[in-house]
Amino acid sequence: MPLERIRVDGLRILKDVDCRLHPERNYFFGPNGAGKTSLLEAIYLLGRGRSFRTRQSRRLVQHGRESLSVYAEHRGAAGDVQRIGVGVGPDGLEYRIDRRAGVGVTDVARRVRVDVIDPSLHKLVEGGPSERRRFIDWGVFHVEPSYLDAWKRYRRVLGQRNAALKAQAGTEQLATWNRALIDAGEVVHRAREEYVERLARAVTEVGGRLLGSRLEITYRPGWRLGLGFAEALAEAGERDRAFGHTQVGPHRADLVVSVDGVPAADEASRGQQKLVAAALIAAQIRETHRAAKADVVLLVDDPAAELDRHALGRLVTEIEALPCQLVITGLSPEGLPVEAGCPVFHVEQGRVERCYNESI
């Protein structure tokens, strides 16, 4: 269910922000540097445990402050209001749900699913495989929460096998880690492969509307095509020993993205890459809603960046049709159509004020 209220204090320049949110559309306008993106970062931090602009949460804390806080009210599936808080202080990141401590980001992420479309979204296309693996893993987690346990198990066994390789472990000891890695890796691989197969249909549909071209995605498992994981691991055995770490496996997987049969990272312009990446996010939201009947909070930061008027129009039309709660920023209402009856907020020097409200 959507967020009903968001309070932020001490995150970058934001001061005592308190907003009641519309379940469908929310618009935040203001000049550059006013704090619009920081507000989106606060919501993203709540649902993902990090900012979409930096991995170091301490950098979000306002200069001269020791900590920041983000508080949200969220209506659960049963209709009850859940109170969720996250703070960043000297001891790191801390979450609370209904004042209960000892919870983590995954506990919140199961309740509040967050995605973002921002000016750096093109990195999903032109960046390294880790960006796209993270995209897949969050998508699988949002429709199959138990996937997280399988992914954690694989990462743990991978670390143990790498340690054994560096220690030049014997054949018998390494065989034990091989079996454990194959068992864990196969679960991760199958979940990702099945998810991408379902997602691909939505990607092609959305890509056609946004790009007017055929957008396709293909999952590469992290080893040579035509082999199973066990075969690939056996084939790479000598190289693994030589390099001291595991050369093949789900940790080397990638998502191949192509437009009309050509890799999007090679030929597409920056604006086209943004539309391609936005199509991936939009398709993922549709798949989450279809498979898990779950709502997503979509954060859209300055959608006009890198796009001409026609491309912007297609993007806005697409995101406004998504089954999600939209929180969108821009320089002014003149550059972005505002849906009647939805709240508009003005952001200036870290303060947020509601401009008008035509009955939510």
Coordinates of C-alpha atoms in Angstrom, one line a residue:
M1 CA 0.0 0.0 0.0
P2 CA 1.2 3.6 -0.6
L3 CA 2.9 6.0 1.8
E4 CA 0.5 8.3 3.6
R5 CA 3.0 10.6 5.3
I6 CA 6.7 11.3 5.1
R7 CA 8.7 13.3 7.7
V8 CA 12.4 14.2 7.1
D9 CA 14.9 16.1 9.2
G10 CA 18.6 16.5 8.9
L11 CA 19.0 14.8 5.5
R12 CA 21.2 17.1 3.3
I13 CA 19.4 20.5 3.5
L14 CA 16.0 19.3 4.5
K15 CA 14.6 20.7 7.7
D16 CA 11.5 19.6 9.5
V17 CA 9.8 18.4 6.4
D18 CA 6.3 16.9 7.0
C19 CA 4.1 15.9 4.0
R20 CA 0.8 14.2 3.6
L21 CA 1.0 12.2 0.4
H22 CA -1.7 11.4 -2.2
P23 CA -2.0 7.6 -2.8
E24 CA -1.5 8.1 -6.6
R25 CA 0.3 11.3 -7.6
N26 CA 2.5 13.9 -5.7
Y27 CA 4.3 16.8 -7.4
F28 CA 7.3 18.7 -5.9
F29 CA 8.6 21.8 -7.7
G30 CA 11.4 24.2 -7.0
P31 CA 14.7 25.6 -8.2
N32 CA 17.8 23.5 -8.5
G33 CA 19.5 22.9 -5.2
A34 CA 16.2 23.5 -3.3
G35 CA 16.1 20.0 -1.8
K36 CA 13.7 18.2 -4.2
T37 CA 16.1 15.3 -4.9
S38 CA 17.0 15.1 -1.2
L39 CA 13.3 14.3 -0.5
L40 CA 13.4 11.5 -3.0
E41 CA 16.6 10.2 -1.4
A42 CA 14.9 10.1 1.9
I43 CA 12.1 7.9 0.6
Y44 CA 14.6 5.7 -1.2
L45 CA 16.7 5.4 1.9
L46 CA 13.5 4.2 3.7
G47 CA 12.9 1.4 1.2
R48 CA 16.4 0.5 0.1
G49 CA 18.7 1.3 3.0
R50 CA 20.8 3.7 0.9
S51 CA 20.5 6.7 -1.4
F52 CA 20.4 6.4 -5.2
R53 CA 23.1 9.0 -5.4
T54 CA 25.7 7.6 -2.9
R55 CA 26.3 4.3 -1.1
Q56 CA 27.7 6.1 1.9
S57 CA 24.7 7.0 4.1
R58 CA 26.8 9.3 6.4
R59 CA 27.2 11.7 3.5
L60 CA 23.4 12.3 3.7
V61 CA 23.7 13.8 7.2
Q62 CA 23.3 17.6 7.1
H63 CA 26.5 19.5 7.8
G64 CA 26.8 20.3 11.5
R65 CA 24.4 17.6 12.5
E66 CA 25.1 14.2 14.1
S67 CA 22.2 12.3 12.6
L68 CA 19.2 12.4 10.2
S69 CA 15.8 10.9 10.5
V70 CA 13.1 9.7 8.1
Y71 CA 9.7 8.7 9.3
A72 CA 6.8 7.4 7.3
E73 CA 3.3 6.2 7.8
H74 CA 2.3 3.3 5.6
R75 CA -1.0 1.5 5.4
G76 CA -0.5 -2.3 5.4
A77 CA -2.5 -4.9 3.4
A78 CA -4.8 -5.4 6.4
G79 CA -5.7 -1.7 6.4
D80 CA -3.6 -0.9 9.6
V81 CA -1.3 2.1 9.7
Q82 CA 2.4 1.1 10.1
R83 CA 4.9 3.6 11.4
I84 CA 8.4 3.1 9.9
G85 CA 11.5 5.1 10.8
V86 CA 15.1 5.1 9.7
G87 CA 17.9 7.0 11.2
V88 CA 21.5 7.5 10.2
G89 CA 23.9 8.5 13.1
P90 CA 27.3 7.7 14.5
D91 CA 26.3 4.1 14.9
G92 CA 25.2 3.7 11.3
L93 CA 21.8 2.9 9.9
E94 CA 18.9 2.0 12.3
Y95 CA 15.3 1.0 11.4
R96 CA 12.2 0.8 13.5
I97 CA 8.7 -0.5 12.7
D98 CA 6.0 0.7 15.1
R99 CA 8.8 1.7 17.5
R100 CA 10.2 -1.8 17.4
A101 CA 14.0 -1.8 17.1
G102 CA 16.1 -4.6 15.7
V103 CA 14.6 -4.6 12.2
G104 CA 16.5 -4.3 9.0
V105 CA 16.1 -2.9 5.5
T106 CA 14.6 -6.1 4.2
D107 CA 11.8 -6.0 6.8
V108 CA 10.9 -2.5 5.5
A109 CA 11.4 -3.4 1.8
R110 CA 8.8 -6.1 2.1
R111 CA 6.3 -3.4 3.1
V112 CA 7.5 -0.4 1.0
R113 CA 8.7 -1.2 -2.5
V114 CA 10.6 1.7 -4.0
D115 CA 12.0 2.4 -7.5
V116 CA 13.5 5.5 -9.0
I117 CA 13.9 7.2 -12.4
D118 CA 16.5 9.9 -12.1
P119 CA 19.0 11.6 -14.4
S120 CA 21.7 9.0 -13.8
L121 CA 19.3 6.1 -14.7
H122 CA 21.3 5.6 -18.0
K123 CA 23.9 3.8 -15.8
L124 CA 21.6 0.8 -15.7
V125 CA 22.2 0.5 -19.5
E126 CA 25.8 1.7 -19.9
G127 CA 27.2 0.8 -16.5
G128 CA 28.8 -2.5 -15.4
P129 CA 26.9 -5.8 -14.9
S130 CA 26.6 -5.2 -11.1
E131 CA 24.1 -2.5 -11.8
R132 CA 21.9 -4.9 -13.8
R133 CA 22.3 -7.7 -11.4
R134 CA 21.1 -5.4 -8.6
F135 CA 18.1 -4.5 -10.8
I136 CA 17.3 -8.2 -11.3
D137 CA 17.8 -9.2 -7.7
W138 CA 15.5 -6.4 -6.3
G139 CA 12.9 -7.4 -8.9
V140 CA 13.0 -11.1 -7.9
F141 CA 12.9 -10.1 -4.2
H142 CA 9.8 -8.0 -4.6
V143 CA 7.8 -10.8 -6.1
E144 CA 9.5 -13.6 -4.2
P145 CA 10.7 -12.4 -0.8
S146 CA 12.2 -15.8 0.1
Y147 CA 14.7 -15.3 -2.7
L148 CA 16.8 -13.1 -0.4
D149 CA 17.7 -16.1 1.7
A150 CA 19.0 -18.0 -1.3
W151 CA 21.0 -15.0 -2.5
K152 CA 22.6 -14.6 0.9
R153 CA 23.5 -18.3 1.1
Y154 CA 25.1 -18.1 -2.3
R155 CA 27.2 -15.1 -1.4
R156 CA 28.2 -16.7 1.9
V157 CA 29.3 -19.9 0.2
L158 CA 31.1 -18.0 -2.5
G159 CA 33.1 -16.1 0.0
Q160 CA 34.1 -19.4 1.7
R161 CA 35.1 -21.0 -1.5
N162 CA 37.2 -18.0 -2.5
A163 CA 38.9 -18.2 0.9
A164 CA 39.6 -21.9 0.3
L165 CA 41.1 -21.1 -3.1
K166 CA 43.4 -18.4 -1.7
A167 CA 44.5 -20.8 1.0
Q168 CA 45.3 -23.4 -1.7
A169 CA 42.9 -25.9 -0.2
G170 CA 43.1 -29.5 -1.2
T171 CA 40.9 -31.2 -3.8
E172 CA 38.6 -32.8 -1.2
Q173 CA 38.0 -29.6 0.8
L174 CA 37.3 -27.7 -2.4
A175 CA 34.9 -30.3 -3.6
T176 CA 32.8 -29.7 -0.5
W177 CA 32.6 -26.0 -1.3
N178 CA 31.9 -26.8 -5.0
R179 CA 28.8 -28.8 -4.1
A180 CA 27.5 -26.2 -1.7
L181 CA 28.1 -23.4 -4.3
I182 CA 26.3 -25.4 -7.0
D183 CA 23.3 -26.1 -4.8
A184 CA 23.0 -22.4 -3.7
G185 CA 23.8 -21.0 -7.2
E186 CA 21.3 -23.1 -9.0
V187 CA 18.5 -21.7 -6.8
V188 CA 19.6 -18.1 -7.5
H189 CA 20.1 -18.8 -11.2
R190 CA 16.6 -20.4 -11.7
A191 CA 14.8 -17.6 -9.8
R192 CA 16.6 -15.0 -11.9
E193 CA 16.1 -16.8 -15.2
E194 CA 12.3 -17.3 -14.6
Y195 CA 11.9 -13.7 -13.5
V196 CA 13.7 -12.3 -16.5
E197 CA 11.6 -14.5 -18.8
R198 CA 8.4 -13.1 -17.4
L199 CA 9.8 -9.5 -17.3
A200 CA 10.9 -9.7 -20.9
R201 CA 7.3 -9.6 -22.2
A202 CA 6.5 -6.4 -20.3
V203 CA 9.9 -4.8 -21.3
T204 CA 9.1 -5.3 -25.0
E205 CA 5.6 -3.8 -24.6
V206 CA 6.7 -0.8 -22.7
G207 CA 9.8 -0.3 -24.9
G208 CA 7.6 -0.2 -28.0
R209 CA 5.6 2.7 -26.5
L210 CA 8.6 4.6 -25.2
L211 CA 11.0 4.1 -28.0
G212 CA 9.0 3.0 -31.0
S213 CA 11.6 0.2 -31.4
R214 CA 11.8 -3.4 -30.3
L215 CA 13.4 -3.5 -26.8
E216 CA 14.6 -6.9 -25.7
I217 CA 16.4 -8.4 -22.6
T218 CA 18.3 -11.6 -22.3
Y219 CA 19.7 -13.2 -19.1
R220 CA 23.3 -14.4 -19.2
P221 CA 23.9 -16.7 -16.3
G222 CA 27.6 -16.0 -15.6
W223 CA 29.1 -18.9 -17.4
R224 CA 29.5 -20.2 -21.0
L225 CA 26.2 -20.8 -22.7
G226 CA 25.4 -24.4 -23.3
L227 CA 26.8 -25.6 -20.0
G228 CA 25.2 -26.1 -16.6
F229 CA 26.7 -24.4 -13.6
A230 CA 28.4 -27.6 -12.3
E231 CA 30.0 -28.2 -15.7
A232 CA 31.1 -24.6 -15.9
L233 CA 32.6 -24.7 -12.4
A234 CA 34.5 -27.9 -13.3
E235 CA 35.8 -26.3 -16.5
A236 CA 37.0 -23.2 -14.7
G237 CA 38.7 -25.2 -11.9
E238 CA 42.3 -24.6 -12.9
R239 CA 41.7 -20.9 -13.6
D240 CA 40.0 -20.5 -10.2
R241 CA 43.1 -22.0 -8.5
A242 CA 45.4 -19.7 -10.5
F243 CA 43.5 -16.5 -9.8
G244 CA 42.4 -17.4 -6.2
H245 CA 38.8 -16.7 -6.7
T246 CA 35.7 -18.1 -8.5
Q247 CA 35.5 -17.1 -12.2
V248 CA 32.0 -18.3 -13.0
G249 CA 28.6 -18.3 -11.3
P250 CA 25.6 -16.1 -10.7
H251 CA 27.9 -13.4 -9.3
R252 CA 29.1 -12.9 -12.9
A253 CA 25.7 -12.8 -14.5
D254 CA 24.4 -10.0 -16.6
L255 CA 21.3 -8.7 -18.4
V256 CA 21.8 -8.0 -22.1
V257 CA 19.7 -5.1 -23.3
S258 CA 19.2 -4.5 -27.0
V259 CA 17.2 -2.2 -29.2
D260 CA 16.2 -3.6 -32.6
G261 CA 18.9 -6.3 -32.1
V262 CA 21.7 -3.9 -31.3
P263 CA 23.2 -3.6 -27.7
A264 CA 21.7 -0.5 -26.2
A265 CA 24.9 0.5 -24.5
D266 CA 26.8 0.6 -27.8
E267 CA 24.5 2.6 -30.1
A268 CA 21.8 4.5 -28.1
S269 CA 22.3 8.1 -27.2
R270 CA 22.2 9.3 -23.5
G271 CA 18.5 10.2 -23.9
Q272 CA 17.7 6.9 -25.5
Q273 CA 19.5 5.1 -22.8
K274 CA 17.4 6.9 -20.2
L275 CA 14.2 5.8 -22.0
V276 CA 15.5 2.2 -22.2
A277 CA 16.3 2.2 -18.5
A278 CA 12.9 3.8 -17.7
A279 CA 11.3 1.1 -19.7
L280 CA 13.0 -1.6 -17.6
I281 CA 11.8 0.1 -14.4
A282 CA 8.3 0.6 -15.7
A283 CA 8.2 -3.1 -16.8
Q284 CA 9.5 -4.2 -13.4
I285 CA 6.7 -2.2 -11.6
R286 CA 4.1 -3.8 -13.8
E287 CA 5.5 -7.3 -13.1
T288 CA 5.6 -6.6 -9.4
H289 CA 2.0 -5.6 -9.4
R290 CA 1.0 -8.5 -11.6
A291 CA 2.9 -11.2 -9.7
A292 CA 2.7 -9.9 -6.1
K293 CA -0.4 -7.6 -6.2
A294 CA 1.9 -5.2 -4.5
D295 CA 2.1 -1.4 -4.8
V296 CA 5.3 0.4 -5.6
V297 CA 6.4 3.9 -4.8
L298 CA 8.0 5.4 -7.9
L299 CA 10.3 8.3 -7.5
V300 CA 10.9 10.4 -10.6
D301 CA 13.5 13.1 -10.4
D302 CA 13.6 15.8 -13.1
P303 CA 12.2 13.6 -15.9
A304 CA 12.9 16.3 -18.5
A305 CA 16.7 15.9 -18.2
E306 CA 18.3 14.5 -21.4
L307 CA 14.9 14.3 -23.1
D308 CA 13.3 16.3 -25.9
R309 CA 9.6 17.4 -25.6
H310 CA 8.2 14.4 -27.5
A311 CA 10.3 11.9 -25.5
L312 CA 9.3 13.6 -22.2
G313 CA 5.7 13.4 -23.2
R314 CA 5.9 9.6 -23.9
L315 CA 7.7 9.0 -20.6
V316 CA 5.2 11.0 -18.5
T317 CA 2.3 9.2 -20.2
E318 CA 3.9 5.9 -19.4
I319 CA 4.7 6.5 -15.8
E320 CA 1.3 8.1 -15.1
A321 CA -0.3 4.8 -16.3
L322 CA 1.7 2.7 -14.0
P323 CA 0.0 0.9 -11.0
C324 CA 2.1 2.8 -8.4
Q325 CA 2.3 5.8 -6.1
L326 CA 4.2 8.5 -8.0
V327 CA 6.4 11.1 -6.4
I328 CA 7.8 13.4 -9.1
T329 CA 10.0 16.5 -9.1
G330 CA 10.5 19.3 -11.6
L331 CA 11.5 22.9 -11.9
S332 CA 7.9 24.3 -12.3
P333 CA 4.4 23.1 -13.0
E334 CA 4.6 24.7 -16.4
G335 CA 7.1 22.1 -17.6
L336 CA 5.3 19.1 -16.3
P337 CA 1.5 18.4 -16.5
V338 CA -0.1 18.1 -13.1
E339 CA -3.1 15.8 -12.6
A340 CA -6.1 17.6 -11.2
G341 CA -6.9 16.9 -7.5
C342 CA -3.3 15.8 -6.7
P343 CA -1.2 17.8 -4.3
V344 CA 1.6 20.2 -5.4
F345 CA 4.4 21.1 -3.1
H346 CA 6.9 23.9 -3.4
V347 CA 10.5 23.2 -2.2
E348 CA 12.8 26.1 -1.3
Q349 CA 16.0 26.0 0.7
G350 CA 15.2 22.7 2.3
R351 CA 11.6 23.6 3.3
V352 CA 8.6 22.1 1.7
E353 CA 5.2 23.7 1.6
R354 CA 1.9 22.6 0.0
C355 CA 0.7 25.0 -2.6
Y356 CA -2.9 23.9 -2.9
N357 CA -5.1 20.9 -2.4
E358 CA -8.2 20.1 -4.4
S359 CA -9.6 17.5 -2.1
I360 CA -7.5 14.3 -2.1

